[in-house]
Amino acid sequence: MFSEISKFFKTEYPLNEHGLEELFSLFKIDHYKKGNLILKENDKEKQLRFLNKGLVREFYSNHEKEININFYTKPLFITDLLTFNQNSTTLKNQECLSSVEILSIERNSFFNLLKKYECGKSFVEASFQKLLKQKELLEFNRITKTPEELYNELIIYKPDWLQSIPQYHIASYLNITPETLSRIRKRIS
């Protein structure tokens, strides 16, 4: 049950063994069905969530449309870390694109654990550095690259997205219509 999150911590954020054991003891398992919303805009991010199994899309929404900003297909943390850390409301939504298994820990329990173990602070700092780097790269790519260049990057760096995510969601992520995506795919193949 905790094998994926254990692998994640051992490779990404090594913590001491006692801290990990206590952290794992605080996680609970939640199951969601396809179509369920895990996170809704204007809600507070009250849990640190780890995607153990399944596929989740993250998106912004207004009255006219939804714009996909990320997809989670591999075991990793999917919490909106900025709002989780600041105890503020989120602008993001997260929807299950398949049945999903999530490991979660309540915000207060997590921060109490960080106070107890110094090495936990390095986890938060490293997470924020990684998040900022990803946001900067995404912003740069979306401004400077064409949809076709972005699609080519998905082929190289995110082939699992192209195999498991519906094309209309990929089109939204690229900020183009499904018809435009179809034309790009024809040109590339």
Coordinates of N, CA and C in Angstrom, one line a residue:
M1 N 0.8 -1.2 0.0 CA 0.0 0.0 0.0 C 0.9 1.3 0.0
F2 N 2.0 1.3 0.7 CA 2.8 2.5 0.8 C 4.1 2.3 0.0
S3 N 4.1 1.3 -0.9 CA 5.4 1.0 -1.6 C 5.7 2.2 -2.6
E4 N 4.7 2.8 -3.2 CA 5.0 3.9 -4.2 C 5.5 5.1 -3.5
I5 N 4.8 5.5 -2.4 CA 5.3 6.7 -1.7 C 6.6 6.5 -1.0
S6 N 6.9 5.2 -0.5 CA 8.1 4.9 0.1 C 9.3 5.1 -1.0
K7 N 9.0 4.5 -2.2 CA 10.0 4.7 -3.3 C 10.2 6.2 -3.6
F8 N 9.2 6.9 -3.6 CA 9.2 8.3 -3.9 C 10.2 9.1 -2.9
F9 N 9.9 8.8 -1.6 CA 10.7 9.5 -0.6 C 12.2 9.0 -0.6
K10 N 12.4 7.7 -0.9 CA 13.8 7.2 -0.9 C 14.6 7.8 -2.0
T11 N 13.9 8.1 -3.1 CA 14.7 8.6 -4.3 C 14.7 10.2 -4.4
E12 N 13.5 10.8 -4.0 CA 13.4 12.2 -4.2 C 13.8 13.0 -2.9
Y13 N 13.4 12.6 -1.7 CA 13.5 13.3 -0.5 C 13.9 12.4 0.6
P14 N 15.1 11.9 0.7 CA 15.5 11.0 1.8 C 15.3 11.6 3.2
L15 N 14.5 11.0 4.0 CA 14.3 11.4 5.4 C 14.8 10.3 6.3
N16 N 14.9 10.7 7.6 CA 15.4 9.6 8.5 C 14.3 8.5 8.6
E17 N 14.7 7.3 9.0 CA 13.8 6.2 9.0 C 12.6 6.4 10.0
H18 N 12.9 6.9 11.2 CA 11.8 7.1 12.2 C 10.8 8.2 11.7
G19 N 11.3 9.2 11.0 CA 10.4 10.2 10.5 C 9.5 9.7 9.4
L20 N 10.1 8.8 8.6 CA 9.3 8.2 7.5 C 8.2 7.3 8.1
E21 N 8.6 6.5 9.1 CA 7.6 5.6 9.7 C 6.5 6.3 10.3
E22 N 6.8 7.4 11.0 CA 5.7 8.2 11.6 C 4.9 8.9 10.5
L23 N 5.5 9.4 9.5 CA 4.8 10.0 8.4 C 3.8 9.0 7.8
F24 N 4.3 7.8 7.5 CA 3.4 6.8 6.8 C 2.2 6.4 7.7
S25 N 2.5 6.4 9.0 CA 1.4 6.0 10.0 C 0.3 7.1 10.0
L26 N 0.5 8.3 9.6 CA -0.5 9.3 9.6 C -1.3 9.4 8.3
F27 N -0.8 8.7 7.2 CA -1.6 8.8 6.0 C -2.8 7.9 6.0
K28 N -3.8 8.3 5.4 CA -5.0 7.5 5.2 C -5.2 7.3 3.7
I29 N -5.9 6.2 3.3 CA -6.2 5.9 1.9 C -7.6 6.3 1.5
D30 N -7.7 7.0 0.4 CA -9.0 7.4 -0.1 C -9.1 6.9 -1.6
H31 N -10.3 6.5 -1.9 CA -10.5 6.0 -3.3 C -11.6 6.9 -3.9
Y32 N -11.3 7.3 -5.2 CA -12.2 8.2 -5.9 C -12.6 7.5 -7.2
K33 N -13.8 7.8 -7.7 CA -14.2 7.3 -9.0 C -13.9 8.3 -10.1
K34 N -13.9 7.8 -11.3 CA -13.7 8.6 -12.5 C -14.7 9.7 -12.5
G35 N -14.3 10.9 -12.7 CA -15.2 12.1 -12.7 C -15.3 12.8 -11.4
N36 N -14.9 12.2 -10.3 CA -14.9 12.9 -9.0 C -13.9 14.1 -9.0
L37 N -14.3 15.1 -8.3 CA -13.3 16.2 -8.1 C -12.7 16.0 -6.8
I38 N -11.3 16.1 -6.8 CA -10.5 15.9 -5.6 C -10.3 17.3 -4.9
L39 N -10.1 18.3 -5.8 CA -9.9 19.7 -5.4 C -10.7 20.6 -6.2
K40 N -11.3 21.6 -5.5 CA -12.2 22.5 -6.2 C -11.7 23.9 -5.9
E41 N -11.8 24.8 -6.9 CA -11.3 26.2 -6.7 C -12.1 26.8 -5.6
N42 N -11.5 27.7 -4.9 CA -12.0 28.5 -3.7 C -12.1 27.6 -2.5
D43 N -11.6 26.4 -2.5 CA -11.5 25.6 -1.3 C -10.1 25.7 -0.7
K44 N -10.0 25.5 0.6 CA -8.6 25.4 1.2 C -8.0 24.1 0.9
E45 N -6.7 24.1 0.7 CA -6.0 22.8 0.5 C -5.7 22.3 1.9
K46 N -6.5 21.3 2.4 CA -6.4 20.9 3.8 C -5.5 19.6 4.0
Q47 N -5.2 19.0 2.9 CA -4.4 17.7 3.0 C -3.2 17.7 2.0
L48 N -2.2 17.0 2.4 CA -1.1 16.7 1.5 C -1.5 15.4 0.9
R49 N -1.7 15.4 -0.4 CA -2.2 14.2 -1.1 C -1.1 13.7 -2.1
F50 N -1.0 12.3 -2.0 CA -0.1 11.6 -2.9 C -0.9 10.7 -3.8
L51 N -0.7 10.8 -5.1 CA -1.4 10.0 -6.0 C -0.7 8.6 -6.0
N52 N -1.3 7.6 -5.5 CA -0.8 6.3 -5.5 C -1.0 5.5 -6.8
K53 N -2.3 5.7 -7.3 CA -2.7 5.0 -8.5 C -3.7 5.9 -9.2
G54 N -3.7 5.9 -10.5 CA -4.7 6.5 -11.3 C -4.2 7.7 -12.1
L55 N -5.2 8.5 -12.6 CA -4.9 9.6 -13.5 C -5.8 10.8 -13.1
V56 N -5.1 11.9 -12.9 CA -5.8 13.1 -12.5 C -5.4 14.3 -13.4
R57 N -6.4 15.1 -13.7 CA -6.2 16.3 -14.5 C -6.3 17.5 -13.6
E58 N -5.5 18.5 -13.8 CA -5.6 19.8 -13.0 C -5.9 20.9 -14.0
F59 N -6.9 21.7 -13.6 CA -7.3 22.7 -14.5 C -7.8 24.0 -13.8
Y60 N -7.8 25.1 -14.6 CA -8.5 26.3 -14.1 C -9.8 26.3 -14.9
S61 N -10.8 27.0 -14.3 CA -12.1 27.1 -14.8 C -12.7 28.5 -14.7
N62 N -13.4 28.9 -15.7 CA -14.2 30.1 -15.6 C -15.6 29.7 -16.2
H63 N -16.5 30.7 -16.3 CA -17.8 30.4 -16.8 C -17.9 29.9 -18.2
E64 N -16.8 30.2 -19.0 CA -16.8 29.9 -20.4 C -16.1 28.6 -20.7
K65 N -15.0 28.3 -20.1 CA -14.2 27.1 -20.4 C -13.3 26.7 -19.3
E66 N -12.8 25.5 -19.5 CA -11.8 24.9 -18.6 C -10.5 24.9 -19.3
I67 N -9.4 25.2 -18.7 CA -8.0 25.1 -19.3 C -7.2 24.2 -18.5
N68 N -6.8 23.1 -19.1 CA -5.9 22.1 -18.4 C -4.5 22.7 -18.2
I69 N -4.0 22.5 -17.0 CA -2.6 23.0 -16.7 C -1.7 21.9 -16.4
N70 N -2.2 20.7 -16.0 CA -1.3 19.6 -15.7 C -2.1 18.3 -15.6
F71 N -1.3 17.2 -15.8 CA -1.9 15.9 -15.6 C -1.0 15.1 -14.7
Y72 N -1.5 14.3 -13.9 CA -0.7 13.4 -13.0 C -1.0 12.0 -13.3
T73 N 0.0 11.3 -13.8 CA -0.1 9.9 -14.3 C 0.8 8.9 -13.5
K74 N 1.7 9.5 -12.7 CA 2.6 8.6 -12.0 C 2.5 8.9 -10.5
P75 N 2.9 8.0 -9.6 CA 2.9 8.3 -8.2 C 3.7 9.5 -7.8
L76 N 3.1 10.5 -7.3 CA 3.7 11.7 -6.8 C 2.7 12.6 -6.0
F77 N 3.2 13.6 -5.4 CA 2.3 14.5 -4.6 C 1.6 15.4 -5.6
I78 N 0.3 15.6 -5.4 CA -0.5 16.4 -6.3 C -1.2 17.6 -5.6
T79 N -0.8 17.8 -4.4 CA -1.3 18.9 -3.6 C -0.9 20.3 -4.2
D80 N -1.8 21.3 -4.2 CA -1.4 22.6 -4.5 C -0.6 23.1 -3.3
L81 N 0.7 23.0 -3.5 CA 1.6 23.2 -2.3 C 1.6 24.7 -1.8
L82 N 1.5 25.6 -2.8 CA 1.5 27.0 -2.3 C 0.3 27.3 -1.4
T83 N -0.9 26.9 -1.8 CA -2.1 27.2 -0.9 C -2.0 26.3 0.3
F84 N -1.5 25.1 0.2 CA -1.4 24.2 1.4 C -0.5 24.8 2.4
N85 N 0.7 25.4 2.0 CA 1.6 26.0 2.9 C 1.1 27.3 3.5
Q86 N 0.4 28.1 2.7 CA -0.2 29.3 3.2 C -1.5 29.2 3.8
N87 N -2.1 28.1 3.8 CA -3.5 27.9 4.3 C -4.5 28.8 3.7
S88 N -4.4 29.0 2.4 CA -5.2 29.9 1.6 C -6.1 29.0 0.6
T89 N -7.0 29.7 -0.1 CA -7.8 29.0 -1.0 C -7.1 28.9 -2.4
T90 N -7.5 27.8 -3.1 CA -6.8 27.5 -4.3 C -7.6 28.0 -5.5
L91 N -7.0 28.2 -6.6 CA -7.6 28.6 -7.9 C -7.8 27.4 -8.8
K92 N -7.2 26.2 -8.4 CA -7.2 25.0 -9.2 C -8.3 24.1 -8.9
N93 N -8.6 23.2 -9.9 CA -9.5 22.1 -9.7 C -8.7 20.8 -10.1
Q94 N -9.0 19.7 -9.5 CA -8.5 18.4 -9.9 C -9.6 17.4 -10.0
E95 N -9.6 16.8 -11.2 CA -10.6 15.8 -11.5 C -10.0 14.4 -11.8
C96 N -10.6 13.4 -11.4 CA -10.1 12.0 -11.6 C -10.5 11.6 -13.1
L97 N -9.5 11.2 -13.9 CA -9.8 10.8 -15.2 C -9.9 9.2 -15.3
S98 N -9.7 8.6 -14.1 CA -9.8 7.2 -14.0 C -10.2 7.0 -12.5
S99 N -10.3 5.7 -12.1 CA -10.4 5.5 -10.6 C -9.1 5.8 -10.0
V100 N -9.1 6.4 -8.8 CA -7.9 6.9 -8.3 C -7.7 6.4 -6.8
E101 N -6.5 6.2 -6.4 CA -6.2 5.9 -5.0 C -5.2 7.0 -4.5
I102 N -5.6 7.6 -3.5 CA -4.8 8.7 -2.9 C -4.4 8.4 -1.5
L103 N -3.2 8.7 -1.1 CA -2.8 8.7 0.3 C -2.8 10.1 0.7
S104 N -3.4 10.4 1.9 CA -3.4 11.8 2.3 C -3.1 11.9 3.8
I105 N -2.6 13.1 4.2 CA -2.3 13.4 5.6 C -2.9 14.8 5.8
E106 N -3.5 15.0 6.9 CA -4.1 16.3 7.3 C -3.0 17.4 7.4
R107 N -3.3 18.6 7.1 CA -2.3 19.7 7.1 C -1.7 19.8 8.5
N108 N -2.5 19.9 9.5 CA -1.9 20.1 10.9 C -1.0 19.0 11.3
S109 N -1.4 17.8 11.0 CA -0.6 16.6 11.4 C 0.8 16.7 10.6
F110 N 0.7 17.1 9.4 CA 2.0 17.2 8.6 C 2.9 18.3 9.2
F111 N 2.4 19.5 9.5 CA 3.2 20.5 10.0 C 3.7 20.2 11.4
N112 N 2.9 19.5 12.2 CA 3.4 19.1 13.5 C 4.6 18.1 13.3
L113 N 4.5 17.3 12.4 CA 5.6 16.3 12.1 C 6.9 17.1 11.6
L114 N 6.7 18.1 10.8 CA 7.8 18.9 10.3 C 8.6 19.5 11.5
K115 N 7.8 20.0 12.5 CA 8.4 20.6 13.7 C 9.3 19.6 14.4
K116 N 8.8 18.4 14.5 CA 9.5 17.3 15.2 C 10.8 16.9 14.5
Y117 N 10.8 16.8 13.2 CA 11.9 16.3 12.5 C 12.5 17.4 11.6
E118 N 13.7 17.9 11.8 CA 14.3 18.9 11.1 C 14.4 18.6 9.6
C119 N 14.6 17.3 9.3 CA 14.8 17.0 7.9 C 13.5 17.2 7.1
G120 N 12.4 17.3 7.7 CA 11.1 17.5 7.0 C 11.1 18.9 6.3
K121 N 11.8 19.9 6.9 CA 11.9 21.2 6.3 C 12.6 21.1 4.9
S122 N 13.5 20.3 4.8 CA 14.2 20.1 3.5 C 13.2 19.6 2.4
F123 N 12.3 18.8 2.9 CA 11.2 18.3 2.0 C 10.4 19.4 1.4
V124 N 10.0 20.3 2.3 CA 9.1 21.4 1.9 C 9.9 22.4 1.0
E125 N 11.2 22.7 1.4 CA 12.0 23.6 0.6 C 12.3 23.0 -0.8
A126 N 12.6 21.7 -0.8 CA 12.9 21.1 -2.1 C 11.7 21.0 -3.0
S127 N 10.5 20.8 -2.4 CA 9.3 20.7 -3.1 C 9.0 22.1 -3.7
F128 N 9.1 23.1 -3.0 CA 8.9 24.5 -3.5 C 9.8 24.9 -4.6
Q129 N 11.1 24.5 -4.5 CA 12.1 24.8 -5.5 C 11.7 24.1 -6.8
K130 N 11.3 22.8 -6.7 CA 10.9 22.0 -7.8 C 9.7 22.6 -8.5
L131 N 8.7 23.0 -7.7 CA 7.5 23.6 -8.1 C 7.7 24.9 -8.9
L132 N 8.6 25.8 -8.3 CA 8.9 27.0 -9.0 C 9.6 26.8 -10.3
K133 N 10.5 25.8 -10.4 CA 11.2 25.5 -11.6 C 10.3 25.0 -12.7
Q134 N 9.3 24.1 -12.3 CA 8.3 23.6 -13.2 C 7.4 24.7 -13.8
K135 N 7.0 25.6 -12.9 CA 6.1 26.7 -13.3 C 6.8 27.6 -14.2
E136 N 8.1 28.0 -13.9 CA 8.8 28.8 -14.8 C 9.0 28.2 -16.2
L137 N 9.3 27.0 -16.3 CA 9.5 26.3 -17.5 C 8.2 26.2 -18.3
L138 N 7.1 25.9 -17.6 CA 5.8 25.8 -18.3 C 5.4 27.2 -18.9
E139 N 5.6 28.2 -18.1 CA 5.3 29.6 -18.5 C 6.1 29.9 -19.7
F140 N 7.4 29.7 -19.7 CA 8.3 30.0 -20.8 C 7.9 29.3 -22.0
N141 N 7.6 28.0 -21.9 CA 7.3 27.2 -23.1 C 6.0 27.6 -23.7
R142 N 5.0 27.9 -22.9 CA 3.7 28.3 -23.4 C 3.7 29.7 -24.1
I143 N 4.7 30.5 -23.7 CA 4.8 31.8 -24.3 C 5.7 31.8 -25.6
T144 N 6.7 31.0 -25.6 CA 7.7 31.0 -26.6 C 7.6 29.9 -27.7
K145 N 6.8 28.9 -27.4 CA 6.7 27.8 -28.4 C 5.4 27.7 -29.0
T146 N 5.4 27.2 -30.2 CA 4.1 26.9 -30.9 C 3.4 25.7 -30.4
P147 N 2.1 25.5 -30.6 CA 1.5 24.3 -30.2 C 2.1 23.0 -30.7
E148 N 2.6 23.1 -32.0 CA 3.2 22.0 -32.6 C 4.5 21.6 -31.8
E149 N 5.3 22.6 -31.5 CA 6.5 22.4 -30.7 C 6.2 21.8 -29.3
L150 N 5.1 22.3 -28.7 CA 4.7 21.8 -27.4 C 4.3 20.3 -27.5
Y151 N 3.6 20.0 -28.6 CA 3.1 18.7 -28.8 C 4.3 17.7 -29.0
N152 N 5.3 18.2 -29.8 CA 6.5 17.4 -29.9 C 7.2 17.1 -28.6
E153 N 7.2 18.1 -27.7 CA 7.8 17.9 -26.4 C 7.0 16.8 -25.6
L154 N 5.7 16.8 -25.8 CA 4.9 15.8 -25.1 C 5.3 14.4 -25.6
I155 N 5.5 14.3 -26.9 CA 5.9 13.0 -27.5 C 7.2 12.5 -26.9
I156 N 8.1 13.4 -26.7 CA 9.4 13.1 -26.1 C 9.4 12.8 -24.6
Y157 N 8.8 13.8 -23.9 CA 8.9 13.8 -22.4 C 7.7 13.3 -21.7
K158 N 6.5 13.2 -22.3 CA 5.3 12.8 -21.6 C 4.5 11.8 -22.5
P159 N 5.1 10.8 -23.1 CA 4.4 9.8 -23.9 C 3.2 9.1 -23.2
D160 N 3.3 9.0 -21.9 CA 2.2 8.4 -21.1 C 1.0 9.2 -21.2
W161 N 1.2 10.6 -21.3 CA 0.0 11.4 -21.4 C -0.7 11.2 -22.7
L162 N 0.0 11.0 -23.8 CA -0.6 10.8 -25.1 C -1.3 9.5 -25.2
Q163 N -0.9 8.5 -24.4 CA -1.5 7.2 -24.5 C -2.7 7.1 -23.6
S164 N -2.7 7.9 -22.5 CA -3.8 7.6 -21.5 C -4.8 8.8 -21.3
I165 N -4.5 10.0 -21.9 CA -5.4 11.1 -21.7 C -6.1 11.4 -23.0
P166 N -7.4 11.7 -22.9 CA -8.2 12.0 -24.1 C -7.7 13.2 -24.8
Q167 N -7.7 13.1 -26.2 CA -7.1 14.2 -27.0 C -7.7 15.6 -26.8
Y168 N -9.0 15.6 -26.4 CA -9.6 17.0 -26.2 C -9.0 17.6 -24.9
H169 N -8.5 16.8 -24.0 CA -7.8 17.3 -22.8 C -6.4 17.8 -23.2
I170 N -5.8 17.0 -24.0 CA -4.4 17.4 -24.5 C -4.6 18.7 -25.3
A171 N -5.6 18.9 -26.1 CA -5.8 20.1 -26.9 C -6.0 21.3 -25.9
S172 N -6.8 21.1 -24.8 CA -6.9 22.2 -23.9 C -5.6 22.5 -23.2
Y173 N -4.8 21.5 -22.9 CA -3.5 21.8 -22.3 C -2.6 22.6 -23.2
L174 N -2.7 22.4 -24.5 CA -1.9 23.1 -25.5 C -2.6 24.4 -25.9
N175 N -3.8 24.7 -25.3 CA -4.6 25.9 -25.6 C -4.9 26.0 -27.1
I176 N -5.3 24.9 -27.7 CA -5.8 24.9 -29.0 C -7.1 24.0 -29.1
T177 N -7.7 24.1 -30.2 CA -9.0 23.3 -30.4 C -8.6 21.8 -30.7
P178 N -9.5 20.9 -30.5 CA -9.2 19.5 -30.9 C -9.0 19.3 -32.4
E179 N -9.6 20.1 -33.2 CA -9.4 20.1 -34.6 C -7.9 20.5 -35.0
T180 N -7.5 21.5 -34.3 CA -6.1 22.0 -34.6 C -5.1 20.9 -34.1
L181 N -5.4 20.2 -33.0 CA -4.5 19.1 -32.5 C -4.5 18.0 -33.6
S182 N -5.7 17.7 -34.1 CA -5.8 16.6 -35.1 C -4.9 17.0 -36.3
R183 N -4.9 18.2 -36.8 CA -4.1 18.6 -37.9 C -2.6 18.5 -37.6
I184 N -2.2 18.9 -36.3 CA -0.8 18.8 -35.9 C -0.4 17.3 -35.9
R185 N -1.2 16.5 -35.4 CA -0.9 15.0 -35.3 C -0.7 14.4 -36.7
K186 N -1.6 14.9 -37.7 CA -1.4 14.4 -39.0 C -0.1 14.8 -39.7
R187 N 0.3 16.1 -39.4 CA 1.5 16.6 -40.0 C 2.7 15.9 -39.4
I188 N 2.7 15.5 -38.1 CA 3.8 14.9 -37.5 C 4.0 13.4 -37.9
S189 N 2.8 12.7 -38.1 CA 2.9 11.3 -38.4 C 3.2 10.9 -39.8

